[in-house]
């Protein structure tokens, strides 16, 4: 029996892919292990989206090279994922210790090749395969899992390499999404995180119309699923029908992630975004009007080529006035193969970082003020971990795991990860909350 160690980097889409690969390997009689030193096969599932992620992926590959070289037994090193898809030839030349390279879609062939004798059989092919139903292996005791309903992207944002890495937008069949969600519920999953590169466009390619509202309605009917969270929903796909479903379905968290990137039209146009400042603000206002308790998360990209001080001032004013509940920011990273790589107006690294820091300073004040309004309120909290001395850490329906605010609370009873308890908020900070469990 081969022992397999999988090191997953990057976003939740990569986590999803690793879980599919793990299930496929287990079907072939493999055993998953938690420590690289115990494994016969070392797999690194890489991220290649921005420079920091690429650097981290390469560091992890070399860590596995060291494990392989220092082992008394023979180990096979496999590299897969976005970095491998994007830089296969370069990695093959620079890291010859890697036995096999795969791209992002070769799940059906990976097991046979990994477990076979041909260590030179790289599989880095096209990215246009259909997104199929596949079983997944979840960590023991897992209670929150992603449901990837589409792969790839048709947007042509000038800063993004995702379409060249993962291909065009491809929706998973409606019935396969439901089947997979039922599998997750049967495995004990309570929180379903619905994702795609652009979740709002689900169904357009397969069915000629947007079917996200219909899909969400059906997902809500699955017993065992208690929270459904929407991530990566572009504002131009947030229809009245979708808003109605979010508002009326109790299982759907009143939380939505909308990646707006910027609000200055000058920057949005250079990014080739399908939004404008006017459309972004209109979308946010409509959501808040129709769903008063909605919490909006977004991500901003600052320091884009051609961004002026006036553009930054416009962005800061937006943060101060619109008061987005959850907001993160990144400094622009030059990526080969994207249209922005050759743009004029590039900014020094220190300027980009300073602007990013300025954005987060403004958001910190907004977040602190919004959190203070929760003092005295009672919220449902999903338990994530036990801290000791009867203190647990979790999060509300308005917070995604490992991304948003956490709630530390004193418990009345013992709990397990995934339990949902009611907590009264007693104290708040810039991003996190403190409270006590209540019986009401």
Coordinates of C-alpha atoms in Angstrom, one line a residue:
X1 CA 0.0 0.0 0.0
X2 CA 1.5 3.3 -1.1
X3 CA 1.4 6.1 1.5
X4 CA 0.6 9.6 0.1
X5 CA 1.3 13.0 1.5
X6 CA -0.5 16.0 -0.1
X7 CA 0.7 19.6 0.5
X8 CA -2.0 22.0 -0.7
X9 CA -1.3 25.7 -1.3
X10 CA -3.4 28.6 -2.4
X11 CA -7.1 29.1 -2.5
X12 CA -10.1 26.9 -1.6
X13 CA -10.3 25.8 -5.2
X14 CA -7.0 24.1 -4.8
X15 CA -8.2 22.5 -1.5
X16 CA -11.1 21.2 -3.5
X17 CA -8.8 19.7 -6.2
X18 CA -6.6 18.0 -3.5
X19 CA -9.7 16.4 -2.0
X20 CA -10.7 14.9 -5.3
X21 CA -7.1 13.7 -5.9
X22 CA -7.1 12.1 -2.5
X23 CA -10.3 10.2 -3.1
X24 CA -9.0 8.9 -6.5
X25 CA -5.8 7.7 -4.9
X26 CA -7.7 6.0 -2.0
X27 CA -9.7 4.1 -4.6
X28 CA -6.4 2.7 -5.9
X29 CA -5.6 1.4 -2.4
X30 CA -3.4 4.3 -1.2
X31 CA -3.2 5.6 2.4
X32 CA -3.1 9.3 3.1
X33 CA -0.6 10.4 5.8
X34 CA -0.1 13.6 7.7
X35 CA 3.6 13.7 7.6
X36 CA 5.8 13.9 4.5
X37 CA 8.5 11.7 6.1
X38 CA 6.1 8.8 6.3
X39 CA 5.0 8.9 2.6
X40 CA 6.1 7.0 -0.4
X41 CA 4.7 9.7 -2.7
X42 CA 5.0 13.5 -2.0
X43 CA 2.5 15.7 -3.8
X44 CA 2.6 19.5 -3.9
X45 CA -0.5 21.2 -5.2
X46 CA 0.7 24.6 -6.1
X47 CA -0.7 28.1 -6.5
X48 CA 0.6 30.4 -9.3
X49 CA -1.7 33.4 -9.2
X50 CA 0.5 36.2 -7.9
X51 CA 4.2 36.5 -7.1
X52 CA 4.0 35.8 -3.3
X53 CA 2.0 32.6 -4.0
X54 CA 4.5 31.5 -6.6
X55 CA 7.4 32.0 -4.2
X56 CA 5.6 30.1 -1.5
X57 CA 4.9 27.2 -3.8
X58 CA 8.5 27.0 -4.9
X59 CA 9.6 27.0 -1.3
X60 CA 7.3 24.1 -0.5
X61 CA 8.5 22.2 -3.5
X62 CA 12.1 22.5 -2.3
X63 CA 11.0 21.5 1.2
X64 CA 9.7 18.3 -0.3
X65 CA 12.9 17.9 -2.4
X66 CA 14.8 17.9 0.9
X67 CA 12.5 15.3 2.4
X68 CA 13.0 13.2 -0.6
X69 CA 16.8 13.5 -0.6
X70 CA 17.1 12.9 3.1
X71 CA 14.9 9.8 3.2
X72 CA 16.4 6.4 3.5
X73 CA 13.6 5.0 1.4
X74 CA 12.8 5.9 -2.2
X75 CA 10.2 8.6 -2.5
X76 CA 8.4 10.0 -5.6
X77 CA 7.9 13.7 -5.8
X78 CA 4.9 15.0 -7.8
X79 CA 4.0 18.7 -8.5
X80 CA 0.6 19.7 -9.7
X81 CA -1.7 22.7 -9.7
X82 CA -1.6 26.2 -11.1
X83 CA 2.1 26.9 -10.9
X84 CA 2.8 23.6 -12.6
X85 CA 0.3 24.3 -15.3
X86 CA 1.7 27.8 -15.9
X87 CA 5.4 27.2 -15.7
X88 CA 5.8 23.5 -16.5
X89 CA 8.8 23.8 -18.8
X90 CA 10.7 26.2 -16.5
X91 CA 10.1 24.1 -13.4
X92 CA 11.2 20.9 -15.1
X93 CA 14.5 22.5 -16.0
X94 CA 15.1 24.2 -12.7
X95 CA 13.9 21.4 -10.3
X96 CA 15.0 18.1 -11.8
X97 CA 14.3 16.4 -8.5
X98 CA 10.6 16.4 -9.3
X99 CA 9.6 13.1 -10.8
X100 CA 6.3 14.0 -12.4
X101 CA 4.5 17.3 -13.2
X102 CA 0.7 17.6 -13.7
X103 CA -1.4 20.5 -14.6
X104 CA -4.8 21.4 -13.1
X105 CA -7.2 18.8 -14.8
X106 CA -5.5 15.5 -15.1
X107 CA -7.3 13.7 -12.3
X108 CA -8.3 10.6 -14.2
X109 CA -4.8 9.8 -15.3
X110 CA -2.9 11.0 -12.2
X111 CA -3.4 7.9 -10.1
X112 CA -2.2 5.5 -12.7
X113 CA 0.8 7.5 -13.5
X114 CA 1.7 8.3 -9.9
X115 CA 1.4 4.7 -8.9
X116 CA 3.1 3.3 -12.0
X117 CA 6.7 2.8 -12.8
X118 CA 7.0 5.5 -15.5
X119 CA 8.4 8.5 -13.6
X120 CA 8.9 10.6 -16.7
X121 CA 5.3 10.7 -17.8
X122 CA 4.4 14.4 -17.3
X123 CA 0.7 15.3 -17.9
X124 CA 0.3 19.1 -18.3
X125 CA -2.4 19.4 -21.0
X126 CA -5.3 21.6 -22.1
X127 CA -7.6 23.1 -19.5
X128 CA -10.8 22.8 -21.4
X129 CA -12.1 19.5 -19.9
X130 CA -15.6 19.3 -18.6
X131 CA -16.1 19.8 -14.8
X132 CA -17.5 16.4 -13.7
X133 CA -18.8 15.0 -10.5
X134 CA -16.1 13.4 -8.5
X135 CA -15.9 12.0 -5.0
X136 CA -13.8 13.8 -2.5
X137 CA -11.9 12.8 0.7
X138 CA -12.5 15.3 3.5
X139 CA -10.4 15.7 6.6
X140 CA -11.7 13.7 9.6
X141 CA -14.3 15.7 11.5
X142 CA -14.7 18.3 8.8
X143 CA -17.9 20.3 9.0
X144 CA -17.4 23.0 6.4
X145 CA -16.6 22.3 2.8
X146 CA -16.6 24.1 -0.6
X147 CA -18.8 23.1 -3.5
X148 CA -17.2 24.2 -6.8
X149 CA -19.9 24.7 -9.3
X150 CA -17.8 25.9 -12.2
X151 CA -14.2 26.0 -13.4
X152 CA -12.3 28.6 -15.4
X153 CA -13.3 32.2 -16.3
X154 CA -14.5 34.1 -19.4
X155 CA -13.6 37.5 -18.0
X156 CA -10.6 39.2 -19.5
X157 CA -9.3 41.2 -16.6
X158 CA -5.9 42.6 -17.5
X159 CA -4.3 41.7 -14.2
X160 CA -5.4 38.0 -14.1
X161 CA -3.8 34.8 -15.4
X162 CA -6.6 32.5 -14.3
X163 CA -8.2 32.1 -17.8
X164 CA -4.8 31.1 -19.2
X165 CA -4.3 28.6 -16.3
X166 CA -7.7 27.1 -15.9
X167 CA -9.4 27.8 -19.2
X168 CA -12.8 29.1 -20.2
X169 CA -15.8 29.1 -17.9
X170 CA -17.3 25.7 -17.6
X171 CA -20.3 25.0 -15.3
X172 CA -20.8 21.7 -13.6
X173 CA -24.1 20.0 -14.4
X174 CA -26.9 21.0 -12.2
X175 CA -27.6 17.4 -11.0
X176 CA -23.9 16.8 -10.3
X177 CA -23.8 19.8 -8.0
X178 CA -26.8 18.5 -6.1
X179 CA -25.3 15.0 -5.9
X180 CA -22.0 16.3 -4.6
X181 CA -23.8 18.5 -2.0
X182 CA -25.8 15.5 -0.8
X183 CA -22.5 13.6 -0.5
X184 CA -21.1 16.4 1.7
X185 CA -24.2 16.4 3.9
X186 CA -24.0 12.6 4.3
X187 CA -20.4 13.1 5.4
X188 CA -21.4 15.5 8.2
X189 CA -20.9 18.8 6.4
X190 CA -23.0 21.6 8.0
X191 CA -21.6 24.6 6.1
X192 CA -21.5 24.6 2.3
X193 CA -19.4 27.3 0.7
X194 CA -20.4 27.7 -3.0
X195 CA -17.6 28.8 -5.2
X196 CA -16.4 29.4 -8.8
X197 CA -14.2 31.9 -10.4
X198 CA -17.3 33.9 -11.1
X199 CA -20.1 32.2 -9.2
X200 CA -22.9 34.4 -10.6
X201 CA -22.4 33.1 -14.1
X202 CA -23.3 29.5 -13.2
X203 CA -25.3 27.8 -15.9
X204 CA -25.0 30.3 -18.7
X205 CA -22.6 28.1 -20.8
X206 CA -24.5 24.9 -20.3
X207 CA -28.1 26.0 -20.2
X208 CA -28.2 29.4 -21.9
X209 CA -29.3 31.2 -18.7
X210 CA -28.1 32.0 -15.2
X211 CA -29.2 29.2 -12.8
X212 CA -27.5 30.1 -9.5
X213 CA -30.8 31.1 -7.8
X214 CA -32.4 27.8 -8.9
X215 CA -29.3 25.9 -7.7
X216 CA -29.3 27.6 -4.3
X217 CA -33.0 26.8 -3.8
X218 CA -32.4 23.1 -4.4
X219 CA -29.3 23.1 -2.1
X220 CA -31.4 24.5 0.7
X221 CA -33.6 21.4 0.5
X222 CA -30.7 19.1 1.5
X223 CA -31.0 17.9 5.1
X224 CA -27.9 18.4 7.2
X225 CA -26.7 21.5 5.5
X226 CA -27.4 24.4 7.8
X227 CA -25.4 27.3 6.4
X228 CA -24.8 28.1 2.7
X229 CA -22.2 30.8 1.9
X230 CA -21.7 32.5 -1.4
X231 CA -18.2 33.5 -2.6
X232 CA -16.8 35.3 -5.6
X233 CA -20.1 36.7 -6.9
X234 CA -19.5 39.5 -9.4
X235 CA -21.8 42.5 -9.1
X236 CA -23.0 42.4 -12.8
X237 CA -24.4 38.9 -12.1
X238 CA -26.3 39.8 -8.9
X239 CA -29.9 39.7 -10.3
X240 CA -33.2 40.5 -8.5
X241 CA -33.9 36.8 -8.6
X242 CA -30.7 36.0 -6.8
X243 CA -31.3 38.7 -4.2
X244 CA -34.8 37.2 -3.5
X245 CA -33.4 33.8 -2.9
X246 CA -30.7 35.1 -0.5
X247 CA -33.3 37.1 1.3
X248 CA -35.9 34.4 1.6
X249 CA -33.9 31.2 2.2
X250 CA -33.0 30.9 5.9
X251 CA -30.1 28.5 5.2
X252 CA -28.3 31.0 3.0
X253 CA -26.0 33.2 5.1
X254 CA -26.8 36.9 4.7
X255 CA -23.2 37.3 3.4
X256 CA -21.9 37.7 -0.1
X257 CA -18.4 38.1 -1.4
X258 CA -18.2 40.5 -4.3
X259 CA -14.7 41.0 -5.8
X260 CA -14.8 44.6 -6.9
X261 CA -11.0 45.3 -7.1
X262 CA -11.4 49.1 -7.3
X263 CA -14.0 51.9 -7.7
X264 CA -12.2 54.6 -9.7
X265 CA -13.5 54.3 -13.3
X266 CA -10.0 55.1 -14.6
X267 CA -8.6 52.0 -13.0
X268 CA -11.6 49.8 -13.7
X269 CA -11.4 50.6 -17.4
X270 CA -7.7 49.7 -17.5
X271 CA -8.4 46.5 -15.6
X272 CA -11.2 45.7 -18.2
X273 CA -13.6 45.1 -15.5
X274 CA -17.3 44.8 -16.4
X275 CA -18.2 47.3 -13.6
X276 CA -18.2 51.0 -12.9
X277 CA -18.2 52.9 -9.7
X278 CA -21.9 53.7 -10.3
X279 CA -22.9 50.0 -10.9
X280 CA -20.9 48.9 -7.8
X281 CA -22.5 51.4 -5.5
X282 CA -26.0 50.6 -7.0
X283 CA -25.5 46.9 -6.4
X284 CA -24.4 47.4 -2.8
X285 CA -27.3 49.8 -2.1
X286 CA -29.8 47.4 -3.6
X287 CA -28.5 44.5 -1.5
X288 CA -28.7 46.5 1.7
X289 CA -32.2 47.7 0.9
X290 CA -33.6 44.3 0.1
X291 CA -31.5 42.4 2.7
X292 CA -31.0 44.7 5.7
X293 CA -28.7 42.4 7.6
X294 CA -26.5 41.5 4.6
X295 CA -22.7 41.6 5.2
X296 CA -20.6 42.3 2.1
X297 CA -17.0 41.1 1.7
X298 CA -14.8 42.4 -1.1
X299 CA -11.2 42.5 -2.2
X300 CA -9.4 45.5 -3.6
X301 CA -6.3 45.7 -5.8
X302 CA -4.3 48.8 -5.4
X303 CA -1.2 50.1 -7.2
X304 CA -2.4 49.1 -10.6
X305 CA -0.5 50.7 -13.6
X306 CA -1.8 54.2 -14.2
X307 CA -3.5 54.5 -10.8
X308 CA -3.2 58.1 -9.6
X309 CA -3.4 59.7 -6.2
X310 CA -6.8 60.9 -7.1
X311 CA -7.9 57.3 -7.8
X312 CA -6.6 56.3 -4.4
X313 CA -8.4 59.2 -2.7
X314 CA -11.6 58.1 -4.5
X315 CA -11.1 54.6 -3.2
X316 CA -10.5 55.7 0.4
X317 CA -13.7 57.9 0.2
X318 CA -15.6 54.8 -0.9
X319 CA -14.3 52.8 2.0
X320 CA -15.2 55.6 4.5
X321 CA -18.7 56.2 3.1
X322 CA -19.9 52.8 2.0
X323 CA -18.5 51.0 5.1
X324 CA -18.0 47.6 3.6
X325 CA -18.3 45.0 6.3
X326 CA -15.4 42.8 5.3
X327 CA -12.6 44.1 3.1
X328 CA -9.1 43.0 2.2
X329 CA -6.5 44.5 -0.1
X330 CA -3.6 43.4 -2.2
X331 CA -0.8 45.4 -3.9
X332 CA -0.6 44.9 -7.7
X333 CA 1.7 42.0 -8.8
X334 CA 3.1 41.9 -12.3
X335 CA 2.2 38.6 -13.9
X336 CA 3.7 37.3 -17.2
X337 CA 1.1 36.6 -19.8
X338 CA -1.4 39.2 -18.6
X339 CA -2.2 42.4 -20.5
X340 CA -1.2 44.5 -17.5
X341 CA 2.4 43.1 -17.6
X342 CA 3.3 45.4 -20.6
X343 CA 1.2 48.4 -19.5
X344 CA 2.8 51.8 -18.9
X345 CA 2.4 53.8 -15.7
X346 CA 3.8 51.1 -13.4
X347 CA 4.4 52.2 -9.8
X348 CA 7.3 51.5 -7.5
X349 CA 6.8 48.7 -5.1
X350 CA 7.0 51.0 -2.0
X351 CA 4.2 53.2 -3.5
X352 CA 2.0 50.1 -4.1
X353 CA 2.6 48.8 -0.6
X354 CA 2.0 52.3 1.0
X355 CA -1.3 52.5 -0.8
X356 CA -2.3 49.1 0.3
X357 CA -1.5 49.9 3.9
X358 CA -3.5 53.2 3.6
X359 CA -6.5 51.2 2.4
X360 CA -6.3 48.8 5.3
X361 CA -5.9 51.6 7.9
X362 CA -9.2 53.1 6.7
X363 CA -10.9 49.7 6.7
X364 CA -9.6 49.0 10.2
X365 CA -11.5 52.0 11.5
X366 CA -14.6 51.0 9.6
X367 CA -14.5 47.4 10.9
X368 CA -14.0 48.5 14.5
X369 CA -17.0 50.8 14.3
X370 CA -19.2 48.2 12.7
X371 CA -18.1 45.6 15.3
X372 CA -19.0 47.9 18.1
X373 CA -22.6 47.9 16.9
X374 CA -22.8 44.2 17.7
X375 CA -22.1 44.6 21.4
X376 CA -25.1 43.3 23.3
X377 CA -26.5 41.4 20.3
X378 CA -27.0 37.6 20.3
X379 CA -25.7 35.7 17.2
X380 CA -25.5 32.2 16.0
X381 CA -21.8 31.1 16.1
X382 CA -20.4 28.0 14.4
X383 CA -17.6 26.5 16.6
X384 CA -14.2 26.2 14.9
X385 CA -11.9 25.2 17.7
X386 CA -11.5 24.8 21.4
X387 CA -8.9 27.2 23.0
X388 CA -9.0 25.7 26.5
X389 CA -10.4 26.7 29.9
X390 CA -14.0 26.5 28.5
X391 CA -13.2 29.1 25.8
X392 CA -14.1 28.3 22.2
X393 CA -13.4 30.2 18.9
X394 CA -16.0 30.4 16.1
X395 CA -17.7 32.8 13.8
X396 CA -21.1 34.2 12.9
X397 CA -23.1 33.6 9.7
X398 CA -21.5 36.8 8.5
X399 CA -17.9 35.5 8.6
X400 CA -16.1 33.0 6.4
X401 CA -13.7 30.6 8.0
X402 CA -10.0 31.7 8.1
X403 CA -10.9 34.9 6.3
X404 CA -13.2 37.1 8.4
X405 CA -13.9 38.0 12.0
X406 CA -13.6 35.4 14.8
X407 CA -15.7 35.1 18.0
X408 CA -14.0 34.0 21.2
X409 CA -16.7 33.0 23.8
X410 CA -17.0 31.4 27.2
X411 CA -19.2 28.3 26.8
X412 CA -21.9 26.9 29.1
X413 CA -21.4 23.3 27.7
X414 CA -18.9 21.3 25.8
X415 CA -18.9 21.6 22.1
X416 CA -17.5 20.1 19.0
X417 CA -16.3 21.9 15.8
X418 CA -19.3 22.5 13.7
X419 CA -21.7 23.0 16.6
X420 CA -23.9 26.1 16.3
X421 CA -24.5 28.0 19.5
X422 CA -25.9 31.3 20.5
X423 CA -23.5 33.9 21.8
X424 CA -24.0 37.3 23.3
X425 CA -21.3 39.8 22.2
X426 CA -19.7 41.6 25.1
X427 CA -16.6 43.2 23.6
X428 CA -15.1 43.9 20.2
X429 CA -11.8 44.8 18.5
X430 CA -10.9 45.9 15.0
X431 CA -11.7 42.6 13.5
X432 CA -12.7 40.1 16.2
X433 CA -15.4 39.7 18.9
X434 CA -15.7 38.4 22.4
X435 CA -18.8 37.0 24.1
X436 CA -20.6 34.4 26.2
X437 CA -22.8 31.5 25.3
X438 CA -26.5 32.1 26.2
X439 CA -29.4 29.7 26.5
X440 CA -32.1 31.9 24.8

